[in-house]
PDB file of C-alpha atoms in Angstrom:
ATOM      1  CA  UNK Q   1       6.209  11.329  38.561  1.00  0.00           C
ATOM      2  CA  UNK Q   2       8.800  11.262  35.790  1.00  0.00           C
ATOM      3  CA  UNK Q   3      11.612  11.757  38.322  1.00  0.00           C
ATOM      4  CA  UNK Q   4      10.430   8.879  40.489  1.00  0.00           C
ATOM      5  CA  UNK Q   5      10.025   6.631  37.471  1.00  0.00           C
ATOM      6  CA  UNK Q   6      13.401   7.585  36.064  1.00  0.00           C
ATOM      7  CA  UNK Q   7      15.097   7.078  39.382  1.00  0.00           C
ATOM      8  CA  UNK Q   8      13.983   3.514  39.618  1.00  0.00           C
ATOM      9  CA  UNK Q   9      16.602   2.322  37.145  1.00  0.00           C
ATOM     10  CA  UNK Q  10      19.465   4.789  37.217  1.00  0.00           C
ATOM     11  CA  UNK Q  11      21.526   2.731  39.631  1.00  0.00           C
ATOM     12  CA  UNK Q  12      21.691  -0.005  36.946  1.00  0.00           C
ATOM     13  CA  UNK Q  13      22.651   2.297  34.080  1.00  0.00           C
ATOM     14  CA  UNK Q  14      26.044   3.790  33.398  1.00  0.00           C
ATOM     15  CA  UNK Q  15      25.692   6.764  31.075  1.00  0.00           C
ATOM     16  CA  UNK Q  16      29.116   6.975  29.388  1.00  0.00           C
ATOM     17  CA  UNK Q  17      30.434   9.927  27.387  1.00  0.00           C
ATOM     18  CA  UNK Q  18      28.647  10.016  24.035  1.00  0.00           C
ATOM     19  CA  UNK Q  19      25.594   8.065  25.228  1.00  0.00           C
ATOM     20  CA  UNK Q  20      22.198   9.259  23.991  1.00  0.00           C
ATOM     21  CA  UNK Q  21      19.722   9.966  26.808  1.00  0.00           C
ATOM     22  CA  UNK Q  22      16.416  11.709  27.533  1.00  0.00           C
ATOM     23  CA  UNK Q  23      15.924  14.337  30.238  1.00  0.00           C
ATOM     24  CA  UNK Q  24      12.848  15.464  32.107  1.00  0.00           C
ATOM     25  CA  UNK Q  25      12.590  18.904  33.741  1.00  0.00           C
ATOM     26  CA  UNK Q  26      10.648  19.716  36.895  1.00  0.00           C
ATOM     27  CA  UNK Q  27      10.099  23.377  36.094  1.00  0.00           C
ATOM     28  CA  UNK Q  28       6.534  24.590  35.457  1.00  0.00           C
ATOM     29  CA  UNK Q  29       5.722  24.431  31.785  1.00  0.00           C
ATOM     30  CA  UNK Q  30       8.098  21.526  31.167  1.00  0.00           C
ATOM     31  CA  UNK Q  31       6.505  18.807  33.272  1.00  0.00           C
ATOM     32  CA  UNK Q  32       5.494  15.786  31.229  1.00  0.00           C
ATOM     33  CA  UNK Q  33       8.190  16.323  28.583  1.00  0.00           C
ATOM     34  CA  UNK Q  34      11.417  14.586  27.662  1.00  0.00           C
ATOM     35  CA  UNK Q  35      14.291  16.075  25.669  1.00  0.00           C
ATOM     36  CA  UNK Q  36      17.122  14.143  23.921  1.00  0.00           C
ATOM     37  CA  UNK Q  37      20.720  14.869  24.817  1.00  0.00           C
ATOM     38  CA  UNK Q  38      24.251  13.471  24.503  1.00  0.00           C
ATOM     39  CA  UNK Q  39      26.358  12.818  27.573  1.00  0.00           C
ATOM     40  CA  UNK Q  40      29.444  15.074  27.549  1.00  0.00           C
ATOM     41  CA  UNK Q  41      30.692  14.026  31.016  1.00  0.00           C
ATOM     42  CA  UNK Q  42      29.575  10.994  33.037  1.00  0.00           C
ATOM     43  CA  UNK Q  43      28.016  11.227  36.483  1.00  0.00           C
ATOM     44  CA  UNK Q  44      29.943  13.037  39.169  1.00  0.00           C
ATOM     45  CA  UNK Q  45      29.810  10.916  42.285  1.00  0.00           C
ATOM     46  CA  UNK Q  46      30.241  14.077  44.322  1.00  0.00           C
ATOM     47  CA  UNK Q  47      27.196  15.874  42.947  1.00  0.00           C
ATOM     48  CA  UNK Q  48      25.257  13.005  41.289  1.00  0.00           C
ATOM     49  CA  UNK Q  49      24.915  15.218  38.222  1.00  0.00           C
ATOM     50  CA  UNK Q  50      25.644  14.496  34.609  1.00  0.00           C
ATOM     51  CA  UNK Q  51      26.856  17.021  32.002  1.00  0.00           C
ATOM     52  CA  UNK Q  52      24.797  16.980  28.788  1.00  0.00           C
ATOM     53  CA  UNK Q  53      24.385  18.696  25.440  1.00  0.00           C
ATOM     54  CA  UNK Q  54      20.765  18.897  24.273  1.00  0.00           C
ATOM     55  CA  UNK Q  55      19.817  18.046  20.673  1.00  0.00           C
ATOM     56  CA  UNK Q  56      16.868  20.433  20.274  1.00  0.00           C
ATOM     57  CA  UNK Q  57      17.220  22.983  23.057  1.00  0.00           C
ATOM     58  CA  UNK Q  58      19.538  26.010  22.563  1.00  0.00           C
ATOM     59  CA  UNK Q  59      21.403  28.233  24.997  1.00  0.00           C
ATOM     60  CA  UNK Q  60      19.321  31.308  23.996  1.00  0.00           C
ATOM     61  CA  UNK Q  61      16.700  32.250  21.399  1.00  0.00           C
ATOM     62  CA  UNK Q  62      19.090  34.144  19.125  1.00  0.00           C
ATOM     63  CA  UNK Q  63      19.639  32.823  15.593  1.00  0.00           C
ATOM     64  CA  UNK Q  64      22.677  30.572  15.380  1.00  0.00           C
ATOM     65  CA  UNK Q  65      22.698  29.933  19.122  1.00  0.00           C
ATOM     66  CA  UNK Q  66      24.695  26.948  20.408  1.00  0.00           C
ATOM     67  CA  UNK Q  67      23.043  23.836  21.769  1.00  0.00           C
ATOM     68  CA  UNK Q  68      22.223  24.050  25.462  1.00  0.00           C
ATOM     69  CA  UNK Q  69      24.785  22.333  27.728  1.00  0.00           C
ATOM     70  CA  UNK Q  70      23.904  21.784  31.288  1.00  0.00           C
ATOM     71  CA  UNK Q  71      24.591  19.775  34.483  1.00  0.00           C
ATOM     72  CA  UNK Q  72      21.454  17.771  35.251  1.00  0.00           C
ATOM     73  CA  UNK Q  73      20.497  15.675  38.311  1.00  0.00           C
ATOM     74  CA  UNK Q  74      20.884  12.013  37.412  1.00  0.00           C
ATOM     75  CA  UNK Q  75      17.397  11.270  38.734  1.00  0.00           C
ATOM     76  CA  UNK Q  76      15.962  13.211  35.740  1.00  0.00           C
ATOM     77  CA  UNK Q  77      17.872  11.173  33.097  1.00  0.00           C
ATOM     78  CA  UNK Q  78      16.922   7.898  31.415  1.00  0.00           C
ATOM     79  CA  UNK Q  79      18.019   5.984  28.309  1.00  0.00           C
ATOM     80  CA  UNK Q  80      16.367   6.885  25.014  1.00  0.00           C
ATOM     81  CA  UNK Q  81      13.382   4.525  24.576  1.00  0.00           C
ATOM     82  CA  UNK Q  82      13.922   2.070  21.686  1.00  0.00           C
ATOM     83  CA  UNK Q  83      11.947   2.887  18.561  1.00  0.00           C
ATOM     84  CA  UNK Q  84       9.404   0.291  17.681  1.00  0.00           C
ATOM     85  CA  UNK Q  85       8.192  -0.561  14.214  1.00  0.00           C
ATOM     86  CA  UNK Q  86       5.363   1.562  12.875  1.00  0.00           C
ATOM     87  CA  UNK Q  87       2.174   1.184  14.879  1.00  0.00           C
ATOM     88  CA  UNK Q  88      -1.277   2.562  15.080  1.00  0.00           C
ATOM     89  CA  UNK Q  89      -2.912   3.931  18.175  1.00  0.00           C
ATOM     90  CA  UNK Q  90      -6.373   3.830  19.614  1.00  0.00           C
ATOM     91  CA  UNK Q  91      -8.449   6.188  21.703  1.00  0.00           C
ATOM     92  CA  UNK Q  92      -7.220   6.097  25.321  1.00  0.00           C
ATOM     93  CA  UNK Q  93      -3.685   5.042  24.435  1.00  0.00           C
ATOM     94  CA  UNK Q  94      -1.054   6.897  26.461  1.00  0.00           C
ATOM     95  CA  UNK Q  95       1.489   8.294  24.076  1.00  0.00           C
ATOM     96  CA  UNK Q  96       4.417  10.688  23.811  1.00  0.00           C
ATOM     97  CA  UNK Q  97       4.040  13.216  21.026  1.00  0.00           C
ATOM     98  CA  UNK Q  98       6.960  15.114  19.494  1.00  0.00           C
ATOM     99  CA  UNK Q  99       6.044  18.797  19.995  1.00  0.00           C
ATOM    100  CA  UNK Q 100       7.991  21.959  20.870  1.00  0.00           C
ATOM    101  CA  UNK Q 101      11.398  20.208  20.544  1.00  0.00           C
ATOM    102  CA  UNK Q 102      10.601  17.377  22.982  1.00  0.00           C
ATOM    103  CA  UNK Q 103       8.422  14.337  23.683  1.00  0.00           C
ATOM    104  CA  UNK Q 104       5.309  15.293  25.639  1.00  0.00           C
ATOM    105  CA  UNK Q 105       3.084  12.895  27.574  1.00  0.00           C
ATOM    106  CA  UNK Q 106      -0.513  12.773  26.355  1.00  0.00           C
ATOM    107  CA  UNK Q 107      -3.505  10.593  25.668  1.00  0.00           C
ATOM    108  CA  UNK Q 108      -5.167   9.837  22.314  1.00  0.00           C
ATOM    109  CA  UNK Q 109      -8.696  11.184  22.340  1.00  0.00           C
ATOM    110  CA  UNK Q 110      -9.617  10.872  18.666  1.00  0.00           C
ATOM    111  CA  UNK Q 111      -8.432   9.026  15.576  1.00  0.00           C
ATOM    112  CA  UNK Q 112      -9.097  10.524  12.148  1.00  0.00           C
ATOM    113  CA  UNK Q 113      -8.804   7.843   9.476  1.00  0.00           C
ATOM    114  CA  UNK Q 114      -7.077   8.915   6.284  1.00  0.00           C
ATOM    115  CA  UNK Q 115      -9.217   9.984   3.314  1.00  0.00           C
ATOM    116  CA  UNK Q 116      -9.569   7.355   0.649  1.00  0.00           C
ATOM    117  CA  UNK Q 117      -8.705   8.990  -2.663  1.00  0.00           C
ATOM    118  CA  UNK Q 118      -7.226   6.851  -5.402  1.00  0.00           C
ATOM    119  CA  UNK Q 119      -4.957   9.647  -6.707  1.00  0.00           C
ATOM    120  CA  UNK Q 120      -3.790  10.941  -3.324  1.00  0.00           C
ATOM    121  CA  UNK Q 121      -0.366  10.125  -1.806  1.00  0.00           C
ATOM    122  CA  UNK Q 122      -0.265   7.268   0.782  1.00  0.00           C
ATOM    123  CA  UNK Q 123      -2.898   7.974   3.417  1.00  0.00           C
ATOM    124  CA  UNK Q 124      -1.935   9.352   6.822  1.00  0.00           C
ATOM    125  CA  UNK Q 125      -3.981   8.717   9.935  1.00  0.00           C
ATOM    126  CA  UNK Q 126      -4.098  11.711  12.310  1.00  0.00           C
ATOM    127  CA  UNK Q 127      -4.432  11.448  16.052  1.00  0.00           C
ATOM    128  CA  UNK Q 128      -5.831  14.052  18.429  1.00  0.00           C
ATOM    129  CA  UNK Q 129      -3.770  14.049  21.609  1.00  0.00           C
ATOM    130  CA  UNK Q 130      -4.754  15.721  24.877  1.00  0.00           C
ATOM    131  CA  UNK Q 131      -1.918  16.984  27.114  1.00  0.00           C
ATOM    132  CA  UNK Q 132      -2.863  17.012  30.788  1.00  0.00           C
ATOM    133  CA  UNK Q 133       0.026  19.302  31.712  1.00  0.00           C
ATOM    134  CA  UNK Q 134      -1.039  22.126  29.385  1.00  0.00           C
ATOM    135  CA  UNK Q 135      -4.709  21.224  29.008  1.00  0.00           C
ATOM    136  CA  UNK Q 136      -4.453  21.493  25.242  1.00  0.00           C
ATOM    137  CA  UNK Q 137      -5.417  19.212  22.365  1.00  0.00           C
ATOM    138  CA  UNK Q 138      -3.308  18.956  19.218  1.00  0.00           C
ATOM    139  CA  UNK Q 139      -3.310  16.671  16.105  1.00  0.00           C
ATOM    140  CA  UNK Q 140      -0.338  14.554  15.056  1.00  0.00           C
ATOM    141  CA  UNK Q 141       0.577  12.118  12.339  1.00  0.00           C
ATOM    142  CA  UNK Q 142       1.521   8.626  13.519  1.00  0.00           C
ATOM    143  CA  UNK Q 143       5.178   9.374  12.821  1.00  0.00           C
ATOM    144  CA  UNK Q 144       5.285  11.962  15.626  1.00  0.00           C
ATOM    145  CA  UNK Q 145       3.886   9.579  18.244  1.00  0.00           C
ATOM    146  CA  UNK Q 146       5.291   6.731  20.300  1.00  0.00           C
ATOM    147  CA  UNK Q 147       3.751   4.608  23.027  1.00  0.00           C
ATOM    148  CA  UNK Q 148       4.364   6.188  26.405  1.00  0.00           C
ATOM    149  CA  UNK Q 149       6.728   4.212  28.586  1.00  0.00           C
ATOM    150  CA  UNK Q 150       8.335   4.732  31.988  1.00  0.00           C
ATOM    151  CA  UNK Q 151      11.871   3.613  32.895  1.00  0.00           C
ATOM    152  CA  UNK Q 152      11.376   1.662  36.138  1.00  0.00           C
ATOM    153  CA  UNK Q 153      14.131  -0.413  37.858  1.00  0.00           C
ATOM    154  CA  UNK Q 154      16.123  -0.685  34.646  1.00  0.00           C
ATOM    155  CA  UNK Q 155      13.221  -1.773  32.418  1.00  0.00           C
ATOM    156  CA  UNK Q 156      10.695  -0.137  30.170  1.00  0.00           C
ATOM    157  CA  UNK Q 157       7.067  -0.273  31.406  1.00  0.00           C
ATOM    158  CA  UNK Q 158       5.020  -1.399  29.582  1.00  0.00           C
ATOM    159  CA  UNK Q 159       7.495  -3.882  28.253  1.00  0.00           C
ATOM    160  CA  UNK Q 160       8.551  -3.728  24.630  1.00  0.00           C
ATOM    161  CA  UNK Q 161       6.564  -5.950  22.350  1.00  0.00           C
ATOM    162  CA  UNK Q 162       8.586  -8.833  20.852  1.00  0.00           C
ATOM    163  CA  UNK Q 163       9.673  -8.344  17.251  1.00  0.00           C
ATOM    164  CA  UNK Q 164       7.994 -10.603  14.770  1.00  0.00           C
TER     165      UNK Q 164
END
């Protein structure tokens, strides 16, 4: 599904050298996740692939390993979604949660309001997110969540909310 959604708009986007993008993988265990990368070489018309350096993925698991650089099918690449102002989420909201070095698609299944203690630091609401791909549930602070969006025909769906 990510590939189809991402493909809808790539013909309208020119990813130049240095552009920040997100990449989805089709391999088992990675479906439903997006990883940030920088374009090192624009799309090759011959192969329809783009050469990227990932921000959070490394070439191997050894300490001090270099960031992963890879040729990726253009259909798996999209622009980085714009960050919106801080927001709260509700049960049933589709979100992306930052986990295991990438943004994973999930659904909010529970909201834990912050404790109200006068001497505590600013309260933090926690959200329980269920991931369909891995069938697991994890808790996240609001700062590690964003509204889930698909890149379709050169636009974000759902549309970005107007700034106030």
